[in-house]
Amino acid sequence: MPKKEKIVTELVPWPSDIVSPGVKCGNIVTVSGQVGGAIGGAYPNDVKAQVKLAIEKVKAILEAGGASLDSVVMCQNYLKHNDDFSAMNEVYTEYFGKMKVPPSRTTVTVDFSDPQILFEINVMAIID
């Protein structure tokens, strides 16, 4: 089995020792769920702003692991409100919509434990 490495970056501080922000194993990079809160804990009230912040965090962790958004093969998205799907999709499309082969995707609605959270995303990427 290839060596497993924890991916960390100063751009996305990570408060937990029991969960890695990202893991690289061989040519696979996974990124733990990222929410749309700014560093320091402030959450915008706008779902579009939260989606953008969350994807920017994913991007930073991927890059720290030698991957990029272009290498993402799967995304799992979590929304607090189903009515925010179109708004989420607008921002998501800015990042993933122009790819020759966009990642596979699942989007579900969930009841987050923190009422400020409107969106969360986790991804898997393959490094060529």
PDB file of C-alpha atoms in Angstrom:
ATOM      1  CA  MET A   1       0.000   0.000   0.000  1.00  0.00           C
ATOM      2  CA  PRO A   2       1.330   3.471  -0.813  1.00  0.00           C
ATOM      3  CA  LYS A   3       2.362   5.683   2.082  1.00  0.00           C
ATOM      4  CA  LYS A   4      -0.434   7.828   3.547  1.00  0.00           C
ATOM      5  CA  GLU A   5       0.437  11.491   4.131  1.00  0.00           C
ATOM      6  CA  LYS A   6      -1.503  14.161   6.024  1.00  0.00           C
ATOM      7  CA  ILE A   7      -1.924  17.339   3.992  1.00  0.00           C
ATOM      8  CA  VAL A   8      -1.832  20.609   5.904  1.00  0.00           C
ATOM      9  CA  THR A   9      -1.560  24.232   4.834  1.00  0.00           C
ATOM     10  CA  GLU A  10      -1.336  27.476   6.766  1.00  0.00           C
ATOM     11  CA  LEU A  11      -4.044  28.812   4.429  1.00  0.00           C
ATOM     12  CA  VAL A  12      -6.591  26.504   6.086  1.00  0.00           C
ATOM     13  CA  PRO A  13      -5.901  26.112   9.820  1.00  0.00           C
ATOM     14  CA  TRP A  14      -7.156  22.776  11.112  1.00  0.00           C
ATOM     15  CA  PRO A  15      -8.158  22.424  14.763  1.00  0.00           C
ATOM     16  CA  SER A  16      -8.439  18.639  14.919  1.00  0.00           C
ATOM     17  CA  ASP A  17      -5.877  15.904  15.503  1.00  0.00           C
ATOM     18  CA  ILE A  18      -8.401  13.150  14.801  1.00  0.00           C
ATOM     19  CA  VAL A  19      -9.284  14.281  11.242  1.00  0.00           C
ATOM     20  CA  SER A  20      -6.870  15.335   8.491  1.00  0.00           C
ATOM     21  CA  PRO A  21      -7.718  18.338   6.306  1.00  0.00           C
ATOM     22  CA  GLY A  22      -6.455  16.276   3.395  1.00  0.00           C
ATOM     23  CA  VAL A  23      -4.804  12.921   2.791  1.00  0.00           C
ATOM     24  CA  LYS A  24      -2.500  11.895  -0.030  1.00  0.00           C
ATOM     25  CA  CYS A  25      -2.077   8.199  -0.720  1.00  0.00           C
ATOM     26  CA  GLY A  26      -0.201   7.364  -3.894  1.00  0.00           C
ATOM     27  CA  ASN A  27      -1.781   9.485  -6.619  1.00  0.00           C
ATOM     28  CA  ILE A  28      -5.063   9.986  -4.727  1.00  0.00           C
ATOM     29  CA  VAL A  29      -5.781  13.145  -2.739  1.00  0.00           C
ATOM     30  CA  THR A  30      -8.878  13.473  -0.570  1.00  0.00           C
ATOM     31  CA  VAL A  31     -10.053  16.649   1.140  1.00  0.00           C
ATOM     32  CA  SER A  32     -12.214  16.599   4.262  1.00  0.00           C
ATOM     33  CA  GLY A  33     -15.432  18.583   4.334  1.00  0.00           C
ATOM     34  CA  GLN A  34     -14.809  22.314   4.026  1.00  0.00           C
ATOM     35  CA  VAL A  35     -17.418  24.851   5.072  1.00  0.00           C
ATOM     36  CA  GLY A  36     -17.918  28.439   4.016  1.00  0.00           C
ATOM     37  CA  GLY A  37     -16.615  30.116   7.126  1.00  0.00           C
ATOM     38  CA  ALA A  38     -13.770  32.582   6.971  1.00  0.00           C
ATOM     39  CA  ILE A  39     -10.621  32.024   8.966  1.00  0.00           C
ATOM     40  CA  GLY A  40     -11.515  33.073  12.488  1.00  0.00           C
ATOM     41  CA  GLY A  41     -15.013  31.609  12.348  1.00  0.00           C
ATOM     42  CA  ALA A  42     -17.142  34.282  10.653  1.00  0.00           C
ATOM     43  CA  TYR A  43     -19.782  32.873   8.301  1.00  0.00           C
ATOM     44  CA  PRO A  44     -21.333  35.029   5.573  1.00  0.00           C
ATOM     45  CA  ASN A  45     -25.148  34.906   5.508  1.00  0.00           C
ATOM     46  CA  ASP A  46     -25.049  34.368   1.734  1.00  0.00           C
ATOM     47  CA  VAL A  47     -24.812  30.807   0.366  1.00  0.00           C
ATOM     48  CA  LYS A  48     -22.830  31.964  -2.685  1.00  0.00           C
ATOM     49  CA  ALA A  49     -20.175  33.503  -0.462  1.00  0.00           C
ATOM     50  CA  GLN A  50     -20.010  30.318   1.623  1.00  0.00           C
ATOM     51  CA  VAL A  51     -19.657  28.125  -1.475  1.00  0.00           C
ATOM     52  CA  LYS A  52     -16.811  30.301  -2.763  1.00  0.00           C
ATOM     53  CA  LEU A  53     -14.979  30.241   0.594  1.00  0.00           C
ATOM     54  CA  ALA A  54     -15.384  26.469   0.929  1.00  0.00           C
ATOM     55  CA  ILE A  55     -14.103  25.752  -2.597  1.00  0.00           C
ATOM     56  CA  GLU A  56     -11.162  28.118  -2.094  1.00  0.00           C
ATOM     57  CA  LYS A  57     -10.237  26.114   1.022  1.00  0.00           C
ATOM     58  CA  VAL A  58     -10.492  22.877  -0.979  1.00  0.00           C
ATOM     59  CA  LYS A  59      -8.268  24.420  -3.647  1.00  0.00           C
ATOM     60  CA  ALA A  60      -5.600  25.382  -1.066  1.00  0.00           C
ATOM     61  CA  ILE A  61      -5.545  21.908   0.476  1.00  0.00           C
ATOM     62  CA  LEU A  62      -5.384  20.221  -2.935  1.00  0.00           C
ATOM     63  CA  GLU A  63      -2.485  22.434  -3.967  1.00  0.00           C
ATOM     64  CA  ALA A  64      -0.649  21.652  -0.717  1.00  0.00           C
ATOM     65  CA  GLY A  65      -0.989  17.970  -1.671  1.00  0.00           C
ATOM     66  CA  GLY A  66       0.262  18.426  -5.232  1.00  0.00           C
ATOM     67  CA  ALA A  67      -3.180  18.372  -6.862  1.00  0.00           C
ATOM     68  CA  SER A  68      -5.532  21.024  -8.245  1.00  0.00           C
ATOM     69  CA  LEU A  69      -9.201  21.597  -8.869  1.00  0.00           C
ATOM     70  CA  ASP A  70      -8.618  20.264 -12.403  1.00  0.00           C
ATOM     71  CA  SER A  71      -7.633  16.900 -10.930  1.00  0.00           C
ATOM     72  CA  VAL A  72     -10.864  16.522  -8.911  1.00  0.00           C
ATOM     73  CA  VAL A  73     -12.836  13.443  -9.954  1.00  0.00           C
ATOM     74  CA  MET A  74     -15.591  13.514  -7.326  1.00  0.00           C
ATOM     75  CA  CYS A  75     -17.361  16.152  -5.220  1.00  0.00           C
ATOM     76  CA  GLN A  76     -19.859  15.673  -2.439  1.00  0.00           C
ATOM     77  CA  ASN A  77     -21.853  18.797  -1.637  1.00  0.00           C
ATOM     78  CA  TYR A  78     -24.069  19.412   1.358  1.00  0.00           C
ATOM     79  CA  LEU A  79     -26.648  22.212   1.463  1.00  0.00           C
ATOM     80  CA  LYS A  80     -28.687  23.385   4.400  1.00  0.00           C
ATOM     81  CA  HIS A  81     -31.587  24.558   2.210  1.00  0.00           C
ATOM     82  CA  ASN A  82     -32.736  22.881  -0.988  1.00  0.00           C
ATOM     83  CA  ASP A  83     -33.836  26.321  -2.222  1.00  0.00           C
ATOM     84  CA  ASP A  84     -30.131  27.308  -2.364  1.00  0.00           C
ATOM     85  CA  PHE A  85     -29.328  24.705  -5.041  1.00  0.00           C
ATOM     86  CA  SER A  86     -29.360  27.186  -7.955  1.00  0.00           C
ATOM     87  CA  ALA A  87     -27.218  29.719  -6.106  1.00  0.00           C
ATOM     88  CA  MET A  88     -24.757  26.981  -5.099  1.00  0.00           C
ATOM     89  CA  ASN A  89     -24.643  25.711  -8.654  1.00  0.00           C
ATOM     90  CA  GLU A  90     -23.790  29.173 -10.018  1.00  0.00           C
ATOM     91  CA  VAL A  91     -20.624  29.362  -7.934  1.00  0.00           C
ATOM     92  CA  TYR A  92     -19.815  25.657  -8.364  1.00  0.00           C
ATOM     93  CA  THR A  93     -19.996  26.143 -12.148  1.00  0.00           C
ATOM     94  CA  GLU A  94     -17.416  28.946 -11.972  1.00  0.00           C
ATOM     95  CA  TYR A  95     -14.913  26.425 -10.601  1.00  0.00           C
ATOM     96  CA  PHE A  96     -15.879  23.150 -12.270  1.00  0.00           C
ATOM     97  CA  GLY A  97     -18.182  23.998 -15.187  1.00  0.00           C
ATOM     98  CA  LYS A  98     -15.570  24.643 -17.873  1.00  0.00           C
ATOM     99  CA  MET A  99     -13.652  21.405 -17.374  1.00  0.00           C
ATOM    100  CA  LYS A 100     -13.458  18.997 -20.291  1.00  0.00           C
ATOM    101  CA  VAL A 101     -14.474  16.243 -17.872  1.00  0.00           C
ATOM    102  CA  PRO A 102     -16.163  17.749 -14.808  1.00  0.00           C
ATOM    103  CA  PRO A 103     -16.089  15.723 -11.594  1.00  0.00           C
ATOM    104  CA  SER A 104     -18.882  13.395 -10.624  1.00  0.00           C
ATOM    105  CA  ARG A 105     -21.060  15.004  -7.987  1.00  0.00           C
ATOM    106  CA  THR A 106     -23.589  14.338  -5.279  1.00  0.00           C
ATOM    107  CA  THR A 107     -25.560  17.137  -3.624  1.00  0.00           C
ATOM    108  CA  VAL A 108     -27.825  16.548  -0.638  1.00  0.00           C
ATOM    109  CA  THR A 109     -29.526  18.692   1.960  1.00  0.00           C
ATOM    110  CA  VAL A 110     -28.544  18.222   5.588  1.00  0.00           C
ATOM    111  CA  ASP A 111     -29.207  19.694   8.998  1.00  0.00           C
ATOM    112  CA  PHE A 112     -25.815  21.054  10.100  1.00  0.00           C
ATOM    113  CA  SER A 113     -25.037  21.142  13.809  1.00  0.00           C
ATOM    114  CA  ASP A 114     -23.954  24.802  13.445  1.00  0.00           C
ATOM    115  CA  PRO A 115     -26.895  26.905  12.202  1.00  0.00           C
ATOM    116  CA  GLN A 116     -24.520  29.348  10.462  1.00  0.00           C
ATOM    117  CA  ILE A 117     -23.290  26.695   8.025  1.00  0.00           C
ATOM    118  CA  LEU A 118     -25.139  26.739   4.694  1.00  0.00           C
ATOM    119  CA  PHE A 119     -22.735  24.621   2.597  1.00  0.00           C
ATOM    120  CA  GLU A 120     -20.025  21.991   2.901  1.00  0.00           C
ATOM    121  CA  ILE A 121     -17.945  20.183   0.262  1.00  0.00           C
ATOM    122  CA  ASN A 122     -15.460  17.317   0.227  1.00  0.00           C
ATOM    123  CA  VAL A 123     -13.561  16.043  -2.812  1.00  0.00           C
ATOM    124  CA  MET A 124     -11.343  13.330  -4.218  1.00  0.00           C
ATOM    125  CA  ALA A 125      -8.646  14.088  -6.788  1.00  0.00           C
ATOM    126  CA  ILE A 126      -6.253  11.984  -8.852  1.00  0.00           C
ATOM    127  CA  ILE A 127      -2.772  13.270  -9.622  1.00  0.00           C
ATOM    128  CA  ASP A 128      -1.462  12.267 -13.048  1.00  0.00           C
TER     129      ASP A 128
END
